[in-house]
Short mmCIF file of C-alpha atoms in Angstrom, two decimals:
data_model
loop_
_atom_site.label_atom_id
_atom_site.label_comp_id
_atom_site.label_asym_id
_atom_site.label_seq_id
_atom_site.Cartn_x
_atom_site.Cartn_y
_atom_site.Cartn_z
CA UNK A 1 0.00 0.00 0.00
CA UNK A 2 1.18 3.27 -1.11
CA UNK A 3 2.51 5.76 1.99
CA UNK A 4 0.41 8.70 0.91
CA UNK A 5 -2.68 6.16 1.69
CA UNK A 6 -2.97 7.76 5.29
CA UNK A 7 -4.40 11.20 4.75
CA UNK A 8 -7.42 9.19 2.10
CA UNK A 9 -8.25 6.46 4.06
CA UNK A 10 -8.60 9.14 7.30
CA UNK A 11 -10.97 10.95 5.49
CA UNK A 12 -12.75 8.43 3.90
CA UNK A 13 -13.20 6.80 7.76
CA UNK A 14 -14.81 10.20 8.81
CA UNK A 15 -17.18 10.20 5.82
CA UNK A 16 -19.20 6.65 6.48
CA UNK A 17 -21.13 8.46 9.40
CA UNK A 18 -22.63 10.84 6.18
CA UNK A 19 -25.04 8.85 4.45
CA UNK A 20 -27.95 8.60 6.61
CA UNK A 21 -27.78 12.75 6.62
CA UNK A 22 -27.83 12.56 2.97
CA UNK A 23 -30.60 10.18 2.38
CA UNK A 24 -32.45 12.46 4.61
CA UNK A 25 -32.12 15.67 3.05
CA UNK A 26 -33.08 13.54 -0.44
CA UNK A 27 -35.85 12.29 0.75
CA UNK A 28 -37.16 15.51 1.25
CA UNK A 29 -36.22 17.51 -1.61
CA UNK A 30 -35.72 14.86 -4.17
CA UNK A 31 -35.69 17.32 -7.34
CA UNK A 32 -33.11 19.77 -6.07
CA UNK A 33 -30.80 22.16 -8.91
CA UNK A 34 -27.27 21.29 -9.07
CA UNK A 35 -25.01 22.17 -6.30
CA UNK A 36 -23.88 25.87 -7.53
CA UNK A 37 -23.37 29.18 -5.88
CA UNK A 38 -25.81 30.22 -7.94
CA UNK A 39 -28.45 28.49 -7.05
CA UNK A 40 -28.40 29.76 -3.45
CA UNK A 41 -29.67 33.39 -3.66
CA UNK A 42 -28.35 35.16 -0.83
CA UNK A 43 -25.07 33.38 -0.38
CA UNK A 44 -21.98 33.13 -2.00
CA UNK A 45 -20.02 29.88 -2.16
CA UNK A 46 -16.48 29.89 -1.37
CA UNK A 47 -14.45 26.80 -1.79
CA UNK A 48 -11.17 27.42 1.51
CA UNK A 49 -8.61 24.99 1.53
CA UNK A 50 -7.17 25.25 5.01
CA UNK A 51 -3.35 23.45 5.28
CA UNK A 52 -0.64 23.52 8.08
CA UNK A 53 3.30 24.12 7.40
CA UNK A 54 3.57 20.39 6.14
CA UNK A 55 0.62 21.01 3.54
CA UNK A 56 -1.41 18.97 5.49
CA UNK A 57 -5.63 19.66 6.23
CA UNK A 58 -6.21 21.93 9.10
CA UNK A 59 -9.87 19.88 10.43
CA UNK A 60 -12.87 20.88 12.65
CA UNK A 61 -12.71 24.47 11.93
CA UNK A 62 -15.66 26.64 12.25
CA UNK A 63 -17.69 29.85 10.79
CA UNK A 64 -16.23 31.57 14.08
CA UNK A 65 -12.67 30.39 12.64
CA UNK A 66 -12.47 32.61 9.45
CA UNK A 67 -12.91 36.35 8.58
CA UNK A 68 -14.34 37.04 4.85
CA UNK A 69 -13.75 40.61 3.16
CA UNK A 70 -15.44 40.77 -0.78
CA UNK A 71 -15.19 44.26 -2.28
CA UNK A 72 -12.92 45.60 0.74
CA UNK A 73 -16.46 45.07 2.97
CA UNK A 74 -17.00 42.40 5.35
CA UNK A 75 -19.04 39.53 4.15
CA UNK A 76 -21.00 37.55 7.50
CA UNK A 77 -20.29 33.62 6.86
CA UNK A 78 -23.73 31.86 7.06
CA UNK A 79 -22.40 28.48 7.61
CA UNK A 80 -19.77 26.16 7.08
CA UNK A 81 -18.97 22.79 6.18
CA UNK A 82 -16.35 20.42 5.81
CA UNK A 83 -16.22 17.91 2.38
CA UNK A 84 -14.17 15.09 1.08
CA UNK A 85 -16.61 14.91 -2.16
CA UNK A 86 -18.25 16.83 -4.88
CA UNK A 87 -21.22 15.54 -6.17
CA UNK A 88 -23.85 16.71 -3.39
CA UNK A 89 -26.45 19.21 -3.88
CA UNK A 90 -26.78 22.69 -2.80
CA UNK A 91 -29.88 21.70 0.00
CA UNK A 92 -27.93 18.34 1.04
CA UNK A 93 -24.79 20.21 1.58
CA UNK A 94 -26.55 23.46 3.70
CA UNK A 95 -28.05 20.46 5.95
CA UNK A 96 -24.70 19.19 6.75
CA UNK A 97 -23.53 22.63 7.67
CA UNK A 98 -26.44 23.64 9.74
CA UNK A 99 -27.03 20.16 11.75
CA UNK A 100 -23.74 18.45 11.86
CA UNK A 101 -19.85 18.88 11.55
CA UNK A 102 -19.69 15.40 10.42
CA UNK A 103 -18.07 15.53 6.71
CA UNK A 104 -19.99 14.79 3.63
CA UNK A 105 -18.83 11.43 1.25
CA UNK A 106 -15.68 11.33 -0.58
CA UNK A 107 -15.35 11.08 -4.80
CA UNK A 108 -13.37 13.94 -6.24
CA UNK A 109 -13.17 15.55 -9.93
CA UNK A 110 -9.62 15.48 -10.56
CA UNK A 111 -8.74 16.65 -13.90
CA UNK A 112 -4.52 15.74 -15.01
CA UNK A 113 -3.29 18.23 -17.46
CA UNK A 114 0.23 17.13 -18.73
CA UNK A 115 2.26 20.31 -20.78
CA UNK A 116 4.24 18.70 -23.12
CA UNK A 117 7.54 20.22 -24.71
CA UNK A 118 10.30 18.24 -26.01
CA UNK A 119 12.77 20.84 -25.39
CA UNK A 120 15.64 19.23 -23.29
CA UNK A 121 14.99 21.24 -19.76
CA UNK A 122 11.34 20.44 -20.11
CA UNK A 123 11.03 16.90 -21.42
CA UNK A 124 13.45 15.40 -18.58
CA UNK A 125 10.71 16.94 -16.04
CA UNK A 126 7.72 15.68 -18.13
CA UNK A 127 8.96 12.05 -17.83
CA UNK A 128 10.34 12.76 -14.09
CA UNK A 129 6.36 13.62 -13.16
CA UNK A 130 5.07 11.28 -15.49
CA UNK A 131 6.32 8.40 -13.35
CA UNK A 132 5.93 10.46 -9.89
CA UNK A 133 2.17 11.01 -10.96
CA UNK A 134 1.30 7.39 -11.66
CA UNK A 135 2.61 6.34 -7.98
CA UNK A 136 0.23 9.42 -6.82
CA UNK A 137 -2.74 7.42 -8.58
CA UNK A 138 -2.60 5.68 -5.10
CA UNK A 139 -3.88 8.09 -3.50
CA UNK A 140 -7.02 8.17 -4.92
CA UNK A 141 -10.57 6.06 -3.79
CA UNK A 142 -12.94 4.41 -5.63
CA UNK A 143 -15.76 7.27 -5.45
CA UNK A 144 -13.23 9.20 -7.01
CA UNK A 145 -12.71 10.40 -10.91
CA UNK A 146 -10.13 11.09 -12.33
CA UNK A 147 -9.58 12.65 -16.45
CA UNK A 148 -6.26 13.14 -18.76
CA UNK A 149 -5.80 15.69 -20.86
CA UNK A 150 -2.49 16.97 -22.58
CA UNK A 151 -1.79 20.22 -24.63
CA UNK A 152 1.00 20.48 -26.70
CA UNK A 153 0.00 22.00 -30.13
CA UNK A 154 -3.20 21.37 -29.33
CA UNK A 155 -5.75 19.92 -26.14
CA UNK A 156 -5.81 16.20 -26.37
CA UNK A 157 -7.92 14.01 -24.52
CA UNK A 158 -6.89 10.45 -23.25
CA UNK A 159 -9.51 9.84 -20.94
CA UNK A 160 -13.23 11.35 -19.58
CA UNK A 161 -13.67 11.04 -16.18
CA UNK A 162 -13.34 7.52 -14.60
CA UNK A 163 -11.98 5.37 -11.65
CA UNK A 164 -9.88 3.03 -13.43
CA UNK A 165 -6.52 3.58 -12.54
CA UNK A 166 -4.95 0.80 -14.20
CA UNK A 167 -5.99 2.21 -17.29
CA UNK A 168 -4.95 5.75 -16.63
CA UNK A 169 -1.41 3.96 -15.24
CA UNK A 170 -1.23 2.02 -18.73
CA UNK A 171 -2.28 5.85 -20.56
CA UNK A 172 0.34 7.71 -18.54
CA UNK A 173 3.93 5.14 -18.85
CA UNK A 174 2.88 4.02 -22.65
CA UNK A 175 0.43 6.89 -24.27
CA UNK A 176 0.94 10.76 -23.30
CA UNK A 177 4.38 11.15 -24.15
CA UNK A 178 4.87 9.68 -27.77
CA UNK A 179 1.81 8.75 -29.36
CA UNK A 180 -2.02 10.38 -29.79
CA UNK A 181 -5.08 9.94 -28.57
CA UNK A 182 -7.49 7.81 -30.75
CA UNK A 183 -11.42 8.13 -29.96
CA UNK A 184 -12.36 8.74 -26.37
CA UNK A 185 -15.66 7.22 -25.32
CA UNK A 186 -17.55 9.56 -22.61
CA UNK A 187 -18.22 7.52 -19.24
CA UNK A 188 -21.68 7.91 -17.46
CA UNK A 189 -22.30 11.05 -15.45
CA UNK A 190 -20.09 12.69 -14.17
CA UNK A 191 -18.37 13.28 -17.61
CA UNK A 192 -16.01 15.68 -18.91
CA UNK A 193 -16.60 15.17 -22.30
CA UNK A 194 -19.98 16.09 -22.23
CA UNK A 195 -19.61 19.20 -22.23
CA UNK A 196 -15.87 19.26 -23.99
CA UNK A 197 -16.06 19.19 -27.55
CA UNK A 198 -12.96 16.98 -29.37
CA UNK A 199 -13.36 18.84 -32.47
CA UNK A 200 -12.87 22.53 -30.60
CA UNK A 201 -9.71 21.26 -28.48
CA UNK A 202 -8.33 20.32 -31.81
CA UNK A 203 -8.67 24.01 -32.45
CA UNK A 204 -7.14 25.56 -29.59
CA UNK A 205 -3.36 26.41 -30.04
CA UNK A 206 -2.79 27.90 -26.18
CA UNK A 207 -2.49 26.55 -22.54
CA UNK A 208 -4.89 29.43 -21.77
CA UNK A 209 -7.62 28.97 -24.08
CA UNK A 210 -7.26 25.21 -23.30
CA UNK A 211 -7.78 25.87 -19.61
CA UNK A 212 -10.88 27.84 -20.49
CA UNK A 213 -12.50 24.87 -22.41
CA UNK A 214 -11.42 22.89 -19.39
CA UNK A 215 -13.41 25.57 -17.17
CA UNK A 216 -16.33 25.86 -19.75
CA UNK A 217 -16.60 21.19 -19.51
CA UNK A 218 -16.39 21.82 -15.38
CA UNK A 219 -18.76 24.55 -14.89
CA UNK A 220 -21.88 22.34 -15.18
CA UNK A 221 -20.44 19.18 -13.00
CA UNK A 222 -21.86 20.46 -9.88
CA UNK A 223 -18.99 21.35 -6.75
CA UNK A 224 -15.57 22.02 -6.53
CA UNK A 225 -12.96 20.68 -9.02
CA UNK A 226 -9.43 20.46 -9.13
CA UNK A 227 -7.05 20.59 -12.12
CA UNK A 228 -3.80 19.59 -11.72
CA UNK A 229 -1.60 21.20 -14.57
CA UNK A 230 2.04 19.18 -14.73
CA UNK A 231 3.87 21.87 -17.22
CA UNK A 232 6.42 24.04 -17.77
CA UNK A 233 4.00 27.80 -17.61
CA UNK A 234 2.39 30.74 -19.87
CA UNK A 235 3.56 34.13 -21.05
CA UNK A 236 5.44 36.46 -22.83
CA UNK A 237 9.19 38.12 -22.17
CA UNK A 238 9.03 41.63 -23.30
CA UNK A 239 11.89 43.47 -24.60
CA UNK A 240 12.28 44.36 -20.53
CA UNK A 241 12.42 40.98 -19.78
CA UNK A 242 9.32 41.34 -17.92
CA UNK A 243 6.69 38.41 -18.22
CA UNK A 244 2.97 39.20 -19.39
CA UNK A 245 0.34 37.28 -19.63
CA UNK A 246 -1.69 37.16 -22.89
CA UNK A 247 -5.41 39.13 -23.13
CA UNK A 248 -7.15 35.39 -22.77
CA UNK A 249 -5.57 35.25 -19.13
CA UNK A 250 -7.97 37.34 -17.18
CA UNK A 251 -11.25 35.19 -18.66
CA UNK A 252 -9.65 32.06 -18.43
CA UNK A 253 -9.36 32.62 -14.91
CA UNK A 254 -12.36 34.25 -14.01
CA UNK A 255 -13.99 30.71 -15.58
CA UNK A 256 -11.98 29.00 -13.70
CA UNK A 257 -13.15 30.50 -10.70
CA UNK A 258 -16.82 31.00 -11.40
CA UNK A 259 -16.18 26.94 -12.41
CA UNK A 260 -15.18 26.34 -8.82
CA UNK A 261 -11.82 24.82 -10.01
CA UNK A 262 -8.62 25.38 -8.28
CA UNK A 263 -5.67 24.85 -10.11
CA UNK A 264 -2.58 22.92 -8.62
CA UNK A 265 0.23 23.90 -10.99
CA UNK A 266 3.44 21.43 -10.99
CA UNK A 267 6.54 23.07 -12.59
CA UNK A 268 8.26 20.14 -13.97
CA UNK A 269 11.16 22.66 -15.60
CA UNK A 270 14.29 21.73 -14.44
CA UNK A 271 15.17 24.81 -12.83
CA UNK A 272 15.25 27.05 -9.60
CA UNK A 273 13.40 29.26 -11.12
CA UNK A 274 12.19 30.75 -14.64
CA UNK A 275 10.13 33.21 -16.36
CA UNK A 276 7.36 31.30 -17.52
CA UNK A 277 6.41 29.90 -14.25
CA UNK A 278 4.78 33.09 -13.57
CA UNK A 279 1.34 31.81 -15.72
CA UNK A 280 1.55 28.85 -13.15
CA UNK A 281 1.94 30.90 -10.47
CA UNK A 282 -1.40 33.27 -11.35
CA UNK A 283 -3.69 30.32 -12.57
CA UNK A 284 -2.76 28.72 -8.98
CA UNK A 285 -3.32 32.20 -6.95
CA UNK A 286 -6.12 33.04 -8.47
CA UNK A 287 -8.30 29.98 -8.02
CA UNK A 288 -6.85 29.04 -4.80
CA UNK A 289 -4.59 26.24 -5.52
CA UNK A 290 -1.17 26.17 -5.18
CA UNK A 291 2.49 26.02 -7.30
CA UNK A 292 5.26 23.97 -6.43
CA UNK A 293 8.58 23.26 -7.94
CA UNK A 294 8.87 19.67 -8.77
CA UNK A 295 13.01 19.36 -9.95
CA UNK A 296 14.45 18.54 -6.41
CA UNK A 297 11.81 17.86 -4.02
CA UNK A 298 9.21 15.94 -5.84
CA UNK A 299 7.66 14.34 -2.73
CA UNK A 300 6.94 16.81 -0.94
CA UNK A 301 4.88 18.68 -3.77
CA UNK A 302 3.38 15.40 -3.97
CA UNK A 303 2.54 15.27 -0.10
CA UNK A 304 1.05 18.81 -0.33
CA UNK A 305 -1.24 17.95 -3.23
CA UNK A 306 -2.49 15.02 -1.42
CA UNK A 307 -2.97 17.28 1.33
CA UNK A 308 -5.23 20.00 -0.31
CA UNK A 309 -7.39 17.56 -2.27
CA UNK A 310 -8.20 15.53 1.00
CA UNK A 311 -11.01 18.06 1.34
CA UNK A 312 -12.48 21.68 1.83
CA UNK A 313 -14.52 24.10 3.48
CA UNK A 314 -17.51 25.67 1.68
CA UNK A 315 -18.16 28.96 3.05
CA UNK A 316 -21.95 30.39 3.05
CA UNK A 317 -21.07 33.74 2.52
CA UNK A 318 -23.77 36.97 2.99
CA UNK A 319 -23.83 38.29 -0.63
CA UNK A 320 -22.84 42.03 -0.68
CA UNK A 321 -24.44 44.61 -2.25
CA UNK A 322 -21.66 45.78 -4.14
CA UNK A 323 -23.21 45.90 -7.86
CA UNK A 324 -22.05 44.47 -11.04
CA UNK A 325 -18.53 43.87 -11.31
CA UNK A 326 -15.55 42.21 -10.07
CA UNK A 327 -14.60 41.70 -6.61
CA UNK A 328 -11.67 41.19 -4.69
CA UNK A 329 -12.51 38.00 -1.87
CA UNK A 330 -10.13 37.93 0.94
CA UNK A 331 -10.82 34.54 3.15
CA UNK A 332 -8.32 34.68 6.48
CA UNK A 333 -8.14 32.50 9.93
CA UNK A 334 -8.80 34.43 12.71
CA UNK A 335 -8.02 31.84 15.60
CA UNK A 336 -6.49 28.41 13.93
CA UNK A 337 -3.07 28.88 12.02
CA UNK A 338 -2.82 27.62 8.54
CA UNK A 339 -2.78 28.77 5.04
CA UNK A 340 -5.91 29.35 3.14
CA UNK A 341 -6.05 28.69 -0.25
CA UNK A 342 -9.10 30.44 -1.89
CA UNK A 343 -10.50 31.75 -5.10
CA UNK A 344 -9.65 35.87 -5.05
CA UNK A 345 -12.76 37.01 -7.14
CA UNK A 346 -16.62 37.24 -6.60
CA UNK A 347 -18.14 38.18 -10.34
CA UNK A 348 -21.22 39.58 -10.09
CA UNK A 349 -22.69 40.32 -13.87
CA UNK A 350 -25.95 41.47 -14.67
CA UNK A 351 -27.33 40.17 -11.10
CA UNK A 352 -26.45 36.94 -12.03
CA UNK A 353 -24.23 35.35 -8.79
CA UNK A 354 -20.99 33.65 -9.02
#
C-alpha cells in the first residue's frame, strides 16, 4: 500500500457516518438544482482549503474560525462545512452545515493536465512527473474520478472522467508522451466530455484557451474541481524581460473561478526558477490552488497535493451589495493557524451570482 494512503483512508473513515444525513435531506427535496453558488440566492459559495506548514488539512474548523472581506467590505459567513466529495447538492450540503460537523462522502473531480515540450529542460521533467504522478494514482478512492488531458499543439484528450486507474497507469507510462489519442468514449455522469467538444480542443493552439474549455466542460459538474496542470508555464518576455500574460488570461481565470476549479500547478522545468512559471503561479493564486517546484523535491509537492485535495470548506457567505462587477474576496483565519487557499474574485454580472 502506497505511503500517501494515510491522509485518504482518514478521510474516507470520517465520511461513512454521512449517508444517513444525505438520504435524509433527499428524501425531502428529491428534485433539487445542481449544487452551484448560484443556485443559493443570498449566499456566496467559497471553496477554503485550510493546510498547516507540512501542507497537510487543518480539520474541525468553524464559521467563528475565518474572517471574509469581498469588495474591501466584510461579508457575515452563514455556515460552514467540511467535504471530502463533490457531487452533493446545494440543499444536502446546507443540511450538513447547519445540523452536523460530520463531513460529507468522498469522490473527487480530478482533472490531469500534462504540458508537453520536447525541449531538453522540459522533457526530462515531463517524464520525471510522469512516473511520480502514476505512484500518486494511489492516492485516490474508488468514489473518485479522475480525467487526462495533454496540450501540446493542441488539447488532447486520453480519458473522460473515470476510476480506473490501471488504465490511466497504462495511458500515462505508454500513451501521453509519444503517441495520440485515438477516440475517447464519454463515461456515465459525471463526464467531462460532455460538455468538452474533441473537435474545438483540436482548435485551440494555447495553454490558456485550453484551460478555459477545461473551465467551460467543469462549470456544469456540480462542486468544486481540481485541475492539476504538470507543465512548464504561460507568457510572454518583453523586450524588458518582464513576463505578461496574454489578453485570454484574465477570462480564463475568471472561468476558472466561477467553475469552482482550483488549479494545482506542478513546474516540472528543471530549474530554480524561470520566467514562464509566472502563468503557473497566477492560474494557482487566483483559483486558490497552489504552485510547487517539482526538480528537487518531488515528494513533498506530492505530499502537499495530497494534502489540499483531502477536502475543503464551503463557506456560506452573505452576498454584498456591491453591484455588477468584479470583486476582490479575501478569506483569512482568525483563531487556527494555517494557510488558506481560496479563489480571489466574486463576479457579479448582470445580477447573475458567481
Amino acid at each position: 500500500m502506497h505511503p500517501r494512503w494515510s491522509v485518504v483512508r482518514r478521510f474516507a473513515a470520517a465520511a461513512s457516518i454521512a449517508p444517513a444525513l444525505l438520504s435524509t435531506a433527499a428524501a425531502q427535496q428529491p428534485s433539487q438544482p445542481q449544487f452551484t453558488d448560484r443556485a443559493v440566492v443570498a449566499r456566496i459559495l467559497i471553496d477554503a482549503r485550510v493546510v498547516d506548514d507540512a501542507g497537510q488539512p487543518v480539520l474541525d474548523l468553524a464559521a467563528a474560525d475565518f474572517d471574509v472581506e469581498i469588495g474591501g467590505e466584510p461579508a457575515p459567513i452563514d455556515s460552514v462545512a467540511w467535504v471530502s466529495g463533490v457531487r452533493v447538492s446545494d440543499d444536502e450540503l446546507l443540511a450538513a452545515a447547519s445540523t452536523s460537523t460530520a463531513p460529507l462522502p468522498q469522490g473527487r473531480l480530478v482533472v490531469l493536465l500534462f504540458q508537453k515540450d520536447m525541449e531538453r529542460g522540459r522533457i526530462r521533467g515531463l517524464i520525471r512527473m510522469l512516473a511520480e504522478i502514476r505512484g500518486f494514482l494511489d492516492t485516490f478512492t474508488p468514489d473518485d474520478r479522475v480525467a487526462v488531458l495533454s496540450f501540446d499543439t493542441y488539447l488532447k484528450i486520453w480519458r473522460d472522467f473515470t476510476n480506473d486507474y490501471d488504465d490511466i497507469d497504462t495511458v500515462l507510462a505508454q500513451n501521453v508522451l509519444f503517441r495520440s489519442p485515438g477516440p475517447v468514449q464519454a463515461t456515465s455522469a459525471p463526464s467531462l466530455l460532455a460538455h468538452l467538444d474533441p473537435a474545438e480542443a483540436r482548435k485551440t493552439f494555447a495553454i490558456e484557451k485550453a484551460l478555459r474549455l477545461v473551465a467551460d466542460a467543469l462549470e456544469p459538474l456540480p462542486g468544486s474541481k481540481s485541475v492539476v496542470l504538470i507543465g512548464h508555464g504561460f507568457g510572454y518576455m518583453t523586450r524588458n524581460f518582464d513576463v505578461i500574460l496574454n489578453n485570454r488570461f484574465r477570462e480564463t481565470s475568471l472561468a476558472l473561478q466561477a467553475a469552482r476549479v482550483a488549479v494545482f500547478s506542478l513546474d516540472l522545468t528543471d530549474a530554480g526558477g524561470h520566467a514562464l512559471e509566472v502563468g503557473l503561479q497566477a492560474v494557482s493564486d487566483e483559483t486558490g490552488g497552489f504552485f510547487a517546484r517539482t526538480h528537487i523535491f518531488t515528494e513533498r509537492a506530492l505530499n502537499e497535493l495530497e494534502g489540499a485535495l483531502a477536502g475543503h470548506y464551503v463557506l456560506f457567505v452573505e452576498k454584498p451589495d456591491l453591484g455588477p462587477g468584479d470583486h476582490r474576496i479575501r478569506v483569512r483565519l482568525t483563531r487556527a493557524k494555517g494557510e488558506v487557499l481560496a479563489r480571489l474574485t466574486w463576479s457579479d454580472t448582470s445580477g447573475a451570482d458567481r
